[in-house]
Amino acid sequence: MTDARELLAIREIAHAFLLADHPGDVQQFALDRVTPLLGATFSLVMQLSADGELLRPVAQHEWPLAYRQWIGALRVRVGDGPSGVAVAERRLVEVVDLFEDPTLDGWHDVARELGFRSILAAPLITSDGPLGAVAFY
C-alpha cells in the first residue's frame, strides 16, 4: 500500500520533471527523494553508453565522501554485477545479502569497505530499449 510519503515523492518527482532543464536534474532529485524511502544508504543512476556496453554514473545520492571522486571513473559492463544484469536482462535485481552469493565475490571487498550488504538494481527502460540503471545500496 502506498503511503503519503511515497505519493508526495511521486508528485515532487513529476513536478521536477516538468521544470528541469536537464535529465540529470530530475535523476538527482528522484534519487534524493526515493533513496530514503527505500531505506537505502546511498544510490546511483547509471547511463548506458552509446555502444550499449558500459554503464557510467550520472547521479548519486549520499555516496561516501571519500569515494565521490572515484565514482565518476566507475564503469560497469552490461551483464556484470547487479546493475549490469538488470540492464542486460531488463529486470529488477535484488541482492539481499551479497556475502551469501559466491557469484558476487568481486563485490565483497567494496561492500565491506563501504558498509553495505544489499543492492537493489532496476533497469531504466523506454520503448526504444534500456537507457541505464538505478541502484540502491
mmCIF file of C-alpha atoms in Angstrom:
data_model
loop_
_atom_site.group_PDB
_atom_site.id
_atom_site.type_symbol
_atom_site.label_atom_id
_atom_site.label_comp_id
_atom_site.label_asym_id
_atom_site.label_seq_id
_atom_site.Cartn_x
_atom_site.Cartn_y
_atom_site.Cartn_z
ATOM 1 C CA MET A 1 0.000 0.000 0.000
ATOM 2 C CA THR A 2 1.303 3.431 -0.900
ATOM 3 C CA ASP A 3 1.717 5.831 1.992
ATOM 4 C CA ALA A 4 1.602 9.628 1.962
ATOM 5 C CA ARG A 5 5.419 9.926 1.799
ATOM 6 C CA GLU A 6 5.548 7.835 -1.362
ATOM 7 C CA LEU A 7 2.754 9.823 -3.001
ATOM 8 C CA LEU A 8 4.471 13.078 -2.087
ATOM 9 C CA ALA A 9 7.762 11.835 -3.583
ATOM 10 C CA ILE A 10 5.990 10.821 -6.802
ATOM 11 C CA ARG A 11 4.313 14.222 -7.028
ATOM 12 C CA GLU A 12 7.587 16.067 -6.393
ATOM 13 C CA ILE A 13 9.463 13.991 -8.995
ATOM 14 C CA ALA A 14 6.747 14.596 -11.599
ATOM 15 C CA HIS A 15 6.900 18.318 -10.843
ATOM 16 C CA ALA A 16 10.702 18.318 -11.123
ATOM 17 C CA PHE A 17 10.415 16.528 -14.461
ATOM 18 C CA LEU A 18 8.243 19.348 -15.789
ATOM 19 C CA LEU A 19 10.582 22.103 -14.568
ATOM 20 C CA ALA A 20 14.035 20.564 -15.103
ATOM 21 C CA ASP A 21 16.468 21.916 -17.666
ATOM 22 C CA HIS A 22 18.461 18.671 -17.887
ATOM 23 C CA PRO A 23 17.671 14.955 -17.342
ATOM 24 C CA GLY A 24 20.405 14.852 -14.686
ATOM 25 C CA ASP A 25 18.459 17.343 -12.595
ATOM 26 C CA VAL A 26 15.457 15.003 -12.439
ATOM 27 C CA GLN A 27 17.655 11.959 -11.822
ATOM 28 C CA GLN A 28 19.352 13.666 -8.884
ATOM 29 C CA PHE A 29 16.071 14.935 -7.486
ATOM 30 C CA ALA A 30 14.488 11.477 -7.769
ATOM 31 C CA LEU A 31 17.436 9.786 -6.030
ATOM 32 C CA ASP A 32 17.280 12.315 -3.215
ATOM 33 C CA ARG A 33 13.577 11.524 -2.657
ATOM 34 C CA VAL A 34 13.454 7.761 -3.290
ATOM 35 C CA THR A 35 16.671 6.568 -1.587
ATOM 36 C CA PRO A 36 15.458 7.361 1.962
ATOM 37 C CA LEU A 37 12.008 5.895 1.218
ATOM 38 C CA LEU A 38 13.640 2.567 0.350
ATOM 39 C CA GLY A 39 15.813 2.642 3.460
ATOM 40 C CA ALA A 40 18.954 2.705 1.329
ATOM 41 C CA THR A 41 22.116 4.447 2.487
ATOM 42 C CA PHE A 42 23.264 5.630 -0.931
ATOM 43 C CA SER A 43 22.384 5.212 -4.599
ATOM 44 C CA LEU A 44 23.433 5.763 -8.210
ATOM 45 C CA VAL A 45 21.831 6.388 -11.570
ATOM 46 C CA MET A 46 23.951 4.918 -14.340
ATOM 47 C CA GLN A 47 23.610 5.773 -18.017
ATOM 48 C CA LEU A 48 24.158 3.293 -20.829
ATOM 49 C CA SER A 49 26.961 4.194 -23.256
ATOM 50 C CA ALA A 50 26.144 4.777 -26.934
ATOM 51 C CA ASP A 51 27.587 1.375 -27.854
ATOM 52 C CA GLY A 52 25.384 -0.337 -25.234
ATOM 53 C CA GLU A 53 28.362 -1.964 -23.495
ATOM 54 C CA LEU A 54 29.027 0.096 -20.363
ATOM 55 C CA LEU A 55 27.137 1.928 -17.623
ATOM 56 C CA ARG A 56 28.565 5.087 -16.071
ATOM 57 C CA PRO A 57 27.269 7.081 -13.090
ATOM 58 C CA VAL A 58 25.418 10.302 -13.879
ATOM 59 C CA ALA A 59 23.797 10.979 -10.484
ATOM 60 C CA GLN A 60 24.476 9.849 -6.918
ATOM 61 C CA HIS A 61 22.853 10.202 -3.523
ATOM 62 C CA GLU A 62 24.943 10.290 -0.328
ATOM 63 C CA TRP A 63 27.807 8.304 -1.821
ATOM 64 C CA PRO A 64 30.509 8.175 0.882
ATOM 65 C CA LEU A 65 32.612 11.339 0.638
ATOM 66 C CA ALA A 66 35.931 9.529 0.340
ATOM 67 C CA TYR A 67 34.674 7.768 -2.814
ATOM 68 C CA ARG A 68 32.929 10.591 -4.679
ATOM 69 C CA GLN A 69 35.945 11.321 -6.891
ATOM 70 C CA TRP A 70 36.296 7.623 -7.641
ATOM 71 C CA ILE A 71 32.625 7.188 -8.514
ATOM 72 C CA GLY A 72 32.987 9.346 -11.627
ATOM 73 C CA ALA A 73 35.513 6.873 -13.031
ATOM 74 C CA LEU A 74 33.316 3.833 -12.322
ATOM 75 C CA ARG A 75 32.231 1.781 -15.336
ATOM 76 C CA VAL A 76 30.040 -1.319 -15.151
ATOM 77 C CA ARG A 77 29.878 -3.714 -18.082
ATOM 78 C CA VAL A 78 26.345 -4.650 -19.149
ATOM 79 C CA GLY A 79 25.756 -8.167 -17.828
ATOM 80 C CA ASP A 80 28.167 -7.796 -14.877
ATOM 81 C CA GLY A 81 27.097 -7.120 -11.293
ATOM 82 C CA PRO A 82 23.538 -6.340 -10.230
ATOM 83 C CA SER A 83 23.190 -3.161 -12.325
ATOM 84 C CA GLY A 84 24.703 -4.729 -15.422
ATOM 85 C CA VAL A 85 22.424 -7.759 -15.080
ATOM 86 C CA ALA A 86 19.380 -5.502 -14.535
ATOM 87 C CA VAL A 87 20.088 -3.789 -17.865
ATOM 88 C CA ALA A 88 21.067 -6.927 -19.789
ATOM 89 C CA GLU A 89 18.038 -8.904 -18.622
ATOM 90 C CA ARG A 90 15.683 -5.913 -18.314
ATOM 91 C CA ARG A 91 14.564 -6.897 -14.837
ATOM 92 C CA LEU A 92 14.793 -5.872 -11.207
ATOM 93 C CA VAL A 93 17.761 -7.464 -9.430
ATOM 94 C CA GLU A 94 17.563 -7.764 -5.655
ATOM 95 C CA VAL A 95 20.580 -8.943 -3.691
ATOM 96 C CA VAL A 96 19.526 -9.360 -0.071
ATOM 97 C CA ASP A 97 22.983 -10.365 1.201
ATOM 98 C CA LEU A 98 25.776 -10.227 -1.331
ATOM 99 C CA PHE A 99 28.097 -12.091 1.062
ATOM 100 C CA GLU A 100 25.817 -15.128 0.681
ATOM 101 C CA ASP A 101 26.203 -15.127 -3.128
ATOM 102 C CA PRO A 102 29.511 -16.592 -4.355
ATOM 103 C CA THR A 103 28.926 -15.146 -7.841
ATOM 104 C CA LEU A 104 29.281 -11.672 -6.289
ATOM 105 C CA ASP A 105 32.589 -12.299 -4.531
ATOM 106 C CA GLY A 106 34.135 -9.484 -6.590
ATOM 107 C CA TRP A 107 31.864 -7.090 -4.669
ATOM 108 C CA HIS A 108 32.783 -8.340 -1.185
ATOM 109 C CA ASP A 109 35.778 -6.055 -0.560
ATOM 110 C CA VAL A 110 33.969 -2.969 -1.839
ATOM 111 C CA ALA A 111 30.857 -3.799 0.194
ATOM 112 C CA ARG A 112 32.888 -4.271 3.378
ATOM 113 C CA GLU A 113 34.768 -1.033 2.802
ATOM 114 C CA LEU A 114 31.602 0.983 2.068
ATOM 115 C CA GLY A 115 29.485 -0.812 4.654
ATOM 116 C CA PHE A 116 26.628 -2.333 2.657
ATOM 117 C CA ARG A 117 25.248 -5.869 2.225
ATOM 118 C CA SER A 118 22.268 -5.397 -0.065
ATOM 119 C CA ILE A 119 21.758 -3.994 -3.543
ATOM 120 C CA LEU A 120 18.572 -3.274 -5.444
ATOM 121 C CA ALA A 121 19.154 -2.521 -9.133
ATOM 122 C CA ALA A 122 16.457 -1.624 -11.639
ATOM 123 C CA PRO A 123 16.831 -1.036 -15.362
ATOM 124 C CA LEU A 124 15.719 2.295 -16.796
ATOM 125 C CA ILE A 125 13.854 1.354 -19.953
ATOM 126 C CA THR A 126 11.918 3.175 -22.682
ATOM 127 C CA SER A 127 10.093 1.745 -25.677
ATOM 128 C CA ASP A 128 13.388 2.141 -27.578
ATOM 129 C CA GLY A 129 15.286 -0.023 -25.096
ATOM 130 C CA PRO A 130 17.367 0.415 -21.948
ATOM 131 C CA LEU A 131 18.813 3.812 -21.004
ATOM 132 C CA GLY A 132 20.679 2.689 -17.903
ATOM 133 C CA ALA A 133 20.023 1.572 -14.348
ATOM 134 C CA VAL A 134 19.349 2.859 -10.875
ATOM 135 C CA ALA A 135 20.965 1.075 -7.928
ATOM 136 C CA PHE A 136 20.302 1.413 -4.228
ATOM 137 C CA TYR A 137 22.815 0.207 -1.616
#
